[in-house]
XYZ file of C-alpha atoms in Angstrom:
629
model
C 161.264 64.997 99.732
C 158.418 65.718 102.168
C 157.770 69.020 100.405
C 157.619 67.182 97.066
C 154.992 64.708 98.349
C 152.998 67.560 99.923
C 152.928 69.465 96.642
C 151.968 66.300 94.747
C 149.089 65.565 97.112
C 147.941 69.186 96.947
C 147.983 69.104 93.156
C 146.041 65.825 93.171
C 143.453 67.320 95.511
C 143.048 70.366 93.279
C 142.592 68.143 90.218
C 139.980 66.022 92.031
C 138.086 69.117 93.133
C 138.121 70.461 89.572
C 136.878 67.131 88.229
C 134.145 67.104 90.882
C 133.037 70.595 89.877
C 133.092 69.532 86.219
C 130.928 66.508 86.937
C 128.449 68.679 88.837
C 128.396 71.190 86.005
C 127.665 68.411 83.510
C 124.627 67.311 85.485
C 121.384 68.929 84.438
C 119.557 71.225 86.827
C 116.901 68.557 87.204
C 119.465 65.884 88.113
C 121.049 68.132 90.726
C 117.641 68.956 92.138
C 116.578 65.309 92.309
C 119.663 64.490 94.384
C 118.774 66.855 97.216
C 115.028 67.461 96.979
C 111.708 65.734 97.288
C 109.763 66.914 94.242
C 105.983 66.900 94.309
C 104.439 68.437 91.189
C 100.864 69.284 90.229
C 99.587 69.114 93.763
C 96.060 70.541 93.568
C 95.634 72.768 96.614
C 91.951 73.350 97.482
C 90.527 76.814 98.051
C 87.503 77.482 100.249
C 85.147 77.512 97.241
C 86.365 74.100 95.990
C 88.593 75.442 93.211
C 92.010 73.751 93.145
C 95.258 75.563 92.327
C 98.137 73.724 90.639
C 101.184 73.748 92.891
C 104.737 72.394 92.587
C 106.692 71.677 95.765
C 110.455 71.225 96.139
C 111.740 70.482 99.643
C 114.900 69.104 101.244
C 115.142 65.338 101.631
C 114.828 63.859 105.092
C 112.264 63.958 107.833
C 112.709 67.666 108.611
C 110.375 70.594 109.084
C 111.452 73.549 106.985
C 110.293 77.092 106.298
C 108.709 77.871 102.934
C 109.491 80.408 100.239
C 106.290 80.814 98.267
C 105.796 82.238 94.790
C 102.337 82.629 93.265
C 102.219 83.572 89.603
C 100.042 83.873 86.501
C 102.996 82.697 84.393
C 103.924 79.223 83.201
C 106.266 77.383 85.573
C 106.205 73.945 83.960
C 109.801 72.833 84.605
C 109.796 69.652 82.557
C 112.338 69.516 79.722
C 115.209 71.766 78.604
C 115.530 75.387 77.611
C 115.667 78.589 79.646
C 111.906 78.778 80.236
C 111.693 75.136 81.295
C 114.681 75.274 83.670
C 113.974 78.634 85.326
C 111.717 77.193 88.022
C 114.022 74.230 88.608
C 117.040 76.544 88.899
C 115.292 78.673 91.495
C 114.071 75.583 93.337
C 117.625 74.184 93.469
C 118.916 77.433 94.954
C 116.146 77.623 97.552
C 116.453 73.988 98.652
C 120.229 74.339 98.950
C 119.567 77.178 101.391
C 117.433 74.913 103.582
C 113.954 75.983 102.488
C 111.038 74.422 100.669
C 110.164 76.209 97.450
C 106.474 76.253 96.591
C 105.272 77.759 93.318
C 101.576 78.013 92.497
C 99.521 79.253 89.549
C 96.753 81.766 90.115
C 93.257 80.424 89.563
C 92.391 80.007 85.904
C 96.034 79.928 84.786
C 97.473 76.826 83.131
C 96.611 73.797 85.302
C 94.835 75.745 88.049
C 91.053 75.514 88.025
C 88.622 78.414 87.908
C 88.474 81.650 85.926
C 91.365 84.092 85.828
C 90.916 87.812 86.325
C 93.895 90.135 86.354
C 94.079 91.930 89.709
C 90.733 90.356 90.550
C 91.808 87.017 91.990
C 90.127 86.526 95.392
C 92.382 87.577 98.258
C 91.246 84.455 100.057
C 93.262 82.331 97.589
C 96.486 83.585 99.139
C 95.178 83.118 102.657
C 93.953 79.583 101.923
C 97.290 78.660 100.334
C 99.112 79.825 103.490
C 96.814 77.716 105.649
C 97.339 74.607 103.513
C 101.139 74.988 103.528
C 101.254 75.602 107.288
C 99.432 72.332 107.916
C 101.838 70.138 105.927
C 103.895 67.820 108.116
C 107.146 69.038 106.504
C 106.413 72.721 107.210
C 107.727 74.653 110.202
C 104.704 76.960 109.841
C 106.634 80.036 108.648
C 106.169 81.295 105.088
C 107.908 84.030 103.114
C 106.631 85.378 99.805
C 108.973 86.249 96.955
C 108.591 87.457 93.392
C 108.837 90.277 90.888
C 106.105 91.999 88.863
C 103.064 89.731 88.626
C 104.541 87.411 91.261
C 104.851 90.410 93.587
C 101.698 92.425 92.927
C 99.413 90.145 94.963
C 101.611 90.113 98.081
C 100.624 93.462 99.623
C 96.852 92.998 99.691
C 97.200 89.430 101.004
C 99.655 90.674 103.641
C 96.865 92.923 104.876
C 94.849 89.784 105.729
C 97.482 89.105 108.422
C 97.743 85.332 108.141
C 99.745 84.109 111.170
C 102.117 82.082 108.990
C 102.975 84.937 106.602
C 106.220 85.813 108.339
C 108.004 88.007 105.756
C 107.777 89.187 102.176
C 110.084 90.386 99.407
C 108.000 92.214 96.772
C 110.016 93.314 93.727
C 108.769 95.592 90.952
C 105.379 95.485 92.677
C 103.681 98.575 91.226
C 100.909 96.662 89.479
C 99.594 95.669 92.894
C 99.272 99.237 94.174
C 95.786 100.678 93.870
C 95.657 103.895 95.850
C 98.392 105.189 98.138
C 98.324 108.806 99.228
C 98.007 111.092 96.213
C 98.650 108.266 93.751
C 95.614 106.624 92.144
C 97.499 104.161 89.931
C 94.918 101.366 90.223
C 97.451 98.696 89.406
C 99.392 100.753 86.810
C 96.178 101.313 84.844
C 96.277 105.068 85.458
C 98.713 107.874 86.188
C 97.202 111.235 86.987
C 93.930 110.043 85.507
C 95.486 109.141 82.129
C 95.479 105.501 81.009
C 98.841 103.752 80.952
C 98.880 101.553 77.872
C 101.239 98.860 79.092
C 98.453 96.547 80.249
C 96.861 96.531 76.813
C 100.049 95.098 75.325
C 100.611 92.814 78.314
C 97.120 91.342 78.164
C 97.544 90.501 74.491
C 100.712 88.567 75.259
C 99.605 86.604 78.319
C 95.885 86.015 78.158
C 94.992 82.727 76.550
C 91.996 82.243 74.314
C 88.663 81.541 75.990
C 88.417 78.373 73.907
C 91.783 77.035 75.114
C 91.957 73.336 76.056
C 90.878 72.781 79.642
C 91.770 69.907 81.931
C 88.618 68.237 83.303
C 87.827 69.347 86.825
C 88.892 66.776 89.378
C 91.769 65.351 87.298
C 94.200 63.357 89.426
C 97.725 64.461 90.220
C 99.033 61.484 88.248
C 97.087 62.544 85.171
C 98.200 66.161 85.482
C 101.875 65.217 85.766
C 101.611 62.923 82.760
C 99.851 65.558 80.635
C 102.309 68.294 81.637
C 105.198 66.238 80.253
C 104.068 66.848 76.701
C 101.601 69.741 76.896
C 102.109 72.786 79.111
C 99.028 74.834 78.100
C 101.191 77.780 77.030
C 100.344 78.760 73.462
C 101.828 81.944 72.008
C 99.715 84.599 70.366
C 100.786 85.651 66.867
C 103.459 88.393 66.879
C 102.041 91.909 66.754
C 103.644 95.260 65.987
C 102.627 96.950 69.241
C 103.779 100.370 68.068
C 101.138 100.136 65.357
C 98.546 98.265 67.432
C 98.479 100.807 70.274
C 97.865 103.639 67.802
C 94.466 102.205 66.853
C 91.325 104.159 67.694
C 89.074 103.782 69.497
C 91.141 102.498 72.390
C 88.427 100.028 73.384
C 88.926 98.156 70.095
C 92.728 97.809 70.228
C 92.687 94.141 71.251
C 89.864 93.124 68.949
C 91.765 94.805 66.110
C 94.653 92.345 66.626
C 92.376 89.367 67.357
C 93.280 89.363 71.043
C 91.162 88.041 73.891
C 88.952 90.872 75.095
C 86.780 89.865 78.036
C 88.962 91.217 80.857
C 90.125 94.243 78.889
C 86.581 95.186 77.892
C 85.482 95.588 81.497
C 88.678 97.339 82.640
C 88.922 99.950 79.891
C 85.628 101.549 80.902
C 86.546 101.928 84.593
C 87.157 105.445 85.861
C 90.093 105.999 88.270
C 87.842 105.790 91.329
C 85.519 103.023 90.107
C 84.363 100.790 92.961
C 85.539 97.681 91.077
C 89.176 98.709 91.659
C 88.528 98.178 95.355
C 87.051 94.666 95.087
C 89.937 92.612 93.726
C 93.550 91.985 94.637
C 94.870 95.553 94.683
C 96.366 97.073 97.816
C 94.899 100.383 99.012
C 96.216 102.549 101.806
C 93.295 101.858 104.115
C 94.569 98.268 104.401
C 96.918 97.397 107.269
C 100.073 95.508 106.245
C 101.277 93.363 109.133
C 104.323 91.686 107.568
C 108.035 92.586 107.749
C 108.910 93.625 104.199
C 112.045 93.975 102.080
C 111.004 96.098 99.086
C 112.856 96.165 95.743
C 112.271 98.992 93.274
C 114.149 100.578 90.363
C 114.477 104.045 88.880
C 113.219 103.116 85.436
C 110.339 100.942 86.562
C 106.825 101.870 85.578
C 105.699 103.184 88.964
C 108.725 104.102 91.024
C 107.054 107.016 92.854
C 103.974 105.071 94.058
C 106.267 102.210 95.086
C 108.334 104.550 97.259
C 105.167 106.130 98.631
C 103.937 102.685 99.696
C 107.190 101.944 101.535
C 106.837 105.237 103.392
C 103.164 104.618 104.102
C 103.775 101.239 105.741
C 106.810 102.439 107.639
C 105.093 105.543 108.964
C 101.511 104.381 109.480
C 101.464 100.763 110.592
C 99.739 100.381 113.940
C 102.369 97.826 114.982
C 105.768 99.253 115.981
C 107.436 95.940 115.081
C 106.142 96.215 111.512
C 107.090 99.896 111.231
C 110.613 99.038 112.303
C 111.011 96.152 109.857
C 110.562 97.772 106.468
C 113.650 97.879 104.221
C 114.097 99.267 100.717
C 116.409 98.871 97.726
C 116.268 101.247 94.725
C 118.297 100.065 91.730
C 119.018 102.085 88.545
C 117.545 99.453 86.243
C 114.455 98.684 84.200
C 111.504 96.640 85.488
C 112.676 93.489 87.326
C 116.201 93.824 85.908
C 118.052 94.004 89.232
C 120.311 91.030 88.674
C 121.155 92.140 85.125
C 123.360 94.934 86.435
C 126.989 94.546 85.328
C 130.327 96.306 85.761
C 129.058 98.705 83.104
C 125.292 98.849 83.449
C 123.585 100.437 80.434
C 120.011 101.604 80.959
C 118.646 102.693 77.604
C 121.645 104.553 76.182
C 123.190 105.805 79.409
C 125.936 104.062 81.341
C 125.290 104.197 85.067
C 128.442 102.332 86.034
C 128.825 99.255 88.203
C 125.345 98.832 89.652
C 125.754 95.319 90.978
C 124.521 94.431 94.474
C 124.510 91.230 96.523
C 120.750 90.818 96.120
C 120.604 87.065 96.751
C 122.759 87.238 99.861
C 120.589 89.971 101.375
C 117.300 88.255 100.523
C 118.320 84.949 102.107
C 119.653 86.743 105.192
C 116.229 88.423 105.454
C 114.405 85.110 105.153
C 116.828 83.424 107.578
C 115.951 86.098 110.125
C 112.177 85.717 109.859
C 111.575 82.171 108.599
C 114.368 80.304 110.399
C 114.436 82.791 113.290
C 118.210 82.906 113.089
C 119.923 85.622 115.102
C 121.943 86.943 112.177
C 123.287 90.442 111.593
C 120.910 91.488 108.798
C 119.482 94.440 110.731
C 122.876 95.572 111.980
C 124.605 95.646 108.596
C 121.731 96.418 106.197
C 120.838 100.090 105.679
C 117.172 100.988 105.946
C 117.303 102.377 102.409
C 119.883 101.389 99.784
C 119.648 103.597 96.721
C 121.760 103.988 93.615
C 122.705 107.497 92.540
C 123.117 107.838 88.797
C 125.713 110.317 87.576
C 128.026 109.643 90.515
C 127.272 105.963 89.835
C 127.375 104.606 93.352
C 125.253 102.825 95.933
C 124.325 104.960 98.920
C 122.377 104.459 102.127
C 119.898 106.448 104.176
C 117.577 105.969 107.135
C 114.566 107.221 105.207
C 113.297 108.201 101.784
C 113.985 110.904 100.801
C 117.411 111.002 102.503
C 117.447 113.205 105.591
C 119.842 115.762 104.099
C 117.681 116.462 101.053
C 116.339 120.019 100.958
C 113.640 121.176 98.559
C 114.835 123.864 96.163
C 112.265 125.658 94.003
C 112.958 126.382 90.348
C 110.514 128.647 88.533
C 109.543 128.347 84.892
C 110.274 131.460 82.900
C 110.475 132.681 79.294
C 109.706 135.581 77.018
C 106.767 133.683 75.620
C 108.523 131.218 73.373
C 109.836 128.211 75.295
C 108.834 126.005 72.380
C 111.494 123.433 71.522
C 115.159 123.158 72.395
C 115.760 126.406 70.508
C 113.276 128.466 72.546
C 113.897 130.851 75.434
C 112.579 128.778 78.336
C 114.640 128.792 81.518
C 114.494 127.339 85.017
C 115.261 130.106 87.464
C 115.773 130.228 91.204
C 114.133 133.660 91.160
C 110.396 134.133 91.175
C 109.021 136.608 88.645
C 108.344 140.001 90.204
C 106.026 141.123 87.428
C 103.824 139.613 84.781
C 105.264 137.897 81.747
C 103.970 136.261 78.621
C 102.743 132.640 78.904
C 104.013 129.905 76.632
C 101.509 128.350 74.262
C 101.635 125.275 72.072
C 99.327 123.296 69.852
C 98.484 119.770 70.939
C 97.103 117.646 68.110
C 96.133 114.177 69.384
C 96.590 112.829 65.859
C 100.264 113.868 66.054
C 101.210 113.222 69.682
C 104.667 113.503 71.214
C 106.095 110.018 70.978
C 107.419 108.248 74.057
C 111.182 108.013 73.916
C 112.705 106.029 76.746
C 111.275 106.434 80.195
C 109.890 104.500 83.118
C 108.015 101.764 81.346
C 107.656 98.054 80.858
C 105.680 95.474 78.939
C 104.845 97.448 75.781
C 106.628 95.226 73.282
C 108.319 97.250 70.554
C 106.167 100.327 71.233
C 108.448 101.919 73.858
C 112.024 101.186 74.886
C 112.571 101.946 78.552
C 115.493 103.735 80.145
C 117.515 106.899 79.562
C 117.806 108.204 76.005
C 119.119 111.479 74.593
C 116.040 113.673 74.197
C 117.568 116.355 71.946
C 115.945 115.180 68.723
C 112.555 115.019 70.457
C 113.038 118.543 71.772
C 113.010 120.053 68.293
C 109.210 119.748 68.309
C 107.248 122.969 68.757
C 104.696 121.211 70.986
C 107.338 120.555 73.655
C 108.171 123.442 75.983
C 111.753 123.273 77.217
C 112.950 124.987 80.407
C 116.636 124.702 81.318
C 118.721 125.996 84.222
C 122.071 127.736 83.951
C 125.088 125.398 84.088
C 125.629 124.320 87.670
C 128.631 125.925 89.347
C 128.966 122.965 91.658
C 127.800 119.379 91.398
C 124.613 118.530 93.255
C 122.798 115.331 94.144
C 119.055 115.240 93.518
C 117.487 112.474 95.612
C 113.830 112.323 96.560
C 110.408 113.258 95.241
C 110.150 116.014 92.626
C 107.007 118.132 92.996
C 105.539 120.007 90.016
C 103.000 122.830 89.967
C 101.712 124.173 86.662
C 99.289 126.997 85.995
C 97.555 126.086 82.758
C 94.785 127.095 80.400
C 93.322 125.666 77.224
C 90.649 126.261 74.635
C 89.588 122.595 75.042
C 87.231 121.147 77.668
C 89.846 118.623 78.742
C 93.472 117.925 77.928
C 96.610 116.448 79.513
C 99.829 118.028 80.732
C 103.095 116.116 80.938
C 106.436 116.789 82.611
C 109.789 115.116 82.096
C 112.903 115.683 84.263
C 116.236 115.691 82.402
C 119.991 115.813 83.091
C 121.697 117.928 80.391
C 125.399 117.284 79.797
C 127.815 120.037 78.697
C 127.753 118.659 75.129
C 123.956 118.919 75.030
C 123.137 115.249 75.633
C 119.859 115.227 77.550
C 119.030 112.078 79.527
C 115.501 111.610 80.892
C 115.197 110.686 84.587
C 111.451 110.463 85.308
C 108.140 111.617 83.889
C 104.538 112.138 84.909
C 101.193 113.304 83.549
C 97.943 114.876 84.729
C 94.553 114.779 83.036
C 92.972 118.184 83.647
C 89.469 116.888 84.354
C 90.794 115.147 87.492
C 92.657 118.143 88.898
C 90.213 118.346 91.844
C 90.315 114.640 92.651
C 89.551 111.272 91.087
C 86.020 110.979 92.423
C 84.706 113.610 90.011
C 85.337 115.143 86.600
C 85.531 118.927 86.339
C 85.994 120.236 82.821
C 87.899 123.346 81.836
C 86.410 126.646 80.735
C 87.988 128.183 77.669
C 91.157 130.140 78.514
C 90.505 130.068 82.265
C 93.676 129.488 84.298
C 93.842 126.420 86.563
C 96.404 125.149 89.032
C 97.634 121.595 88.461
C 99.572 119.589 91.050
C 101.137 116.705 89.138
C 101.871 113.445 90.907
C 105.459 113.634 92.200
C 108.309 112.116 90.245
C 111.321 110.479 91.940
C 114.978 109.908 91.198
C 118.505 109.917 92.565
C 120.884 111.587 90.139
C 124.109 113.517 90.555
C 124.160 116.564 88.299
C 127.851 117.233 87.798
C 129.441 120.654 87.654
C 128.592 122.223 84.296
C 125.462 120.092 83.828
C 122.039 121.704 83.634
C 118.634 120.746 85.003
C 115.833 120.674 82.456
C 112.143 119.942 82.331
C 109.989 119.375 79.287
C 106.299 120.257 79.366
C 103.844 119.012 76.773
C 100.414 117.378 76.499
C 101.268 113.873 75.335
C 103.726 111.046 75.933
C 102.343 108.360 73.648
C 102.041 105.364 73.794
C 103.433 105.414 77.318
C 100.124 107.087 78.158
C 96.922 107.111 76.124
C 96.510 110.359 74.225
C 93.715 112.634 75.362
C 91.411 113.382 72.432
C 90.480 116.671 74.179
C 86.712 116.321 73.659
C 85.674 115.876 77.271
C 84.122 112.530 76.318
C 84.999 109.064 77.579
C 88.127 109.000 75.399
C 88.245 105.177 75.227
C 85.363 104.987 72.726
C 86.278 107.983 70.555
C 87.940 108.155 67.149
C 87.991 111.861 66.317
C 89.993 114.256 68.454
C 90.024 118.014 68.949
C 93.153 120.107 68.466
C 93.870 122.078 71.648
C 95.787 125.314 72.139
C 97.351 124.922 75.571
C 99.226 127.453 77.673
C 101.640 127.383 80.598
C 101.539 130.506 82.760
C 104.535 131.548 84.846
C 104.013 135.067 86.142
C 104.226 136.378 89.703
C 100.525 135.609 90.030
C 100.815 132.183 88.420
C 104.263 130.886 89.409
C 104.607 127.515 87.663
C 107.477 125.762 89.384
C 109.224 122.522 90.174
C 110.561 121.654 93.636
C 113.704 119.544 93.553
C 115.235 117.697 96.562
C 118.922 118.596 96.635
C 121.827 117.311 98.700
C 124.720 119.753 98.362
């Protein structure tokens, strides 16, 4: 009888718990948030020049001082109403408040309800510093602030961290490449360049996000009450007409691409004419490696993001060069196998492009909050004891691994030399990757690069280009039938090998043009011929001696090119082969070089170039690959 009553009570309890969960699930995100949080929207936070930035604050109820997780963004975060876009901020706020933090989200100046004029990558660094000061002084703040965000909500964090505000206690930048200006040998300038060639993603991105200069503007000095009321029915987020970006990015000259689709041009017009070392790159919100980061950092990157190599180089730079031992010792890194900002989209069978990379899930949220608990709440948790310095996902073996550094300590550089009998053109040519260096001269490989018929981008490490490029791993075999792609492939591997680290490329090149580009793509070739791309890079020949000068080529003279290193972690299984493709275009991932030696951005007519790759004993073109056997 007692057992019967116990079972009945247990069943009743289970039913009540299920009903409670059901009732919670039926409540909207906003209703759940209102139960636990004080919500203060459209707070206009003043900057030192009088401009006010629109800020929403969500903090736990009660008279308590709490740490702050801060997100600053150019995107719309109006959380009023239903729908995924409208509930995203509220959902994040609910999660953060439940963890015992205040969540503060703020628009950059000139965006939506924030006053002032917006300038991509040009927002004053002092805006971040002033926001920290304002938050620290609030009576509900414990004075410790952590920054969090991906892509545009991450790119500003590094340069502001270099200002060393005393309340900036920790940061979690994710997919942060657009905030990296110069680090080591990389002169990305916020993803605008790679190897001196323009990356076209920002052209497409600017069309989608920049609002018309004649957009409605809220009168300066509007009250918080007015702003809240207006935001309930008008969120200042118009959409530009849909555009076929594959067609739009093909327009020449490059400087007229946005005007050709009736896009807003003011910011683009001044950026497109900047050279890689233009002084204006060093005046805005970009981080450069002469700036001292003084903040413990938990970095999140991904193999198919647009700037994985510079991102990894920045992690190494801070960890190895910070003047403060505490900062050097508190840099942590995650490298996922996903596209840009797609960490949490990993599933039991994660597909990136066409390739399955297995179960790539990770307890991201748990690790991030443990990191913030350590630095913002000053909890003595076990984050540092249980979290590897570097967590990286190895494709091919499809598993998470850990290391104390990047590259992993066991990685050894192995040199593969390019070789052929003079016809490495296409998949059907005679190009090979050999561990043996040529002992005597051989015939170089030549190909015709016509900028009016460039090699099309197919997969790769890209974001934000609309329908122009799909990112990720795709079978390259069909692309490799082109005669303007040189293909060099190793023998089938007798044993499986892990490639983890930076891949260094050296090409000896010549051309009959004054200037041209050279591209490299690293590929995993399966026994059935499937050829999945891993990473890619490019070098504009005029910048081979540095980005502070342009040195043009002399006809048929041989030059040494050091391409910016690629990066990956991939297990090449037994029987697989290692392949590289060499060409002179990867469009529209990168702007095509018109080969004239001119400015390129204002040109319409290109020059056909005959380009050569030399790989003799005297000119040993090669690729150095980090292997863990």
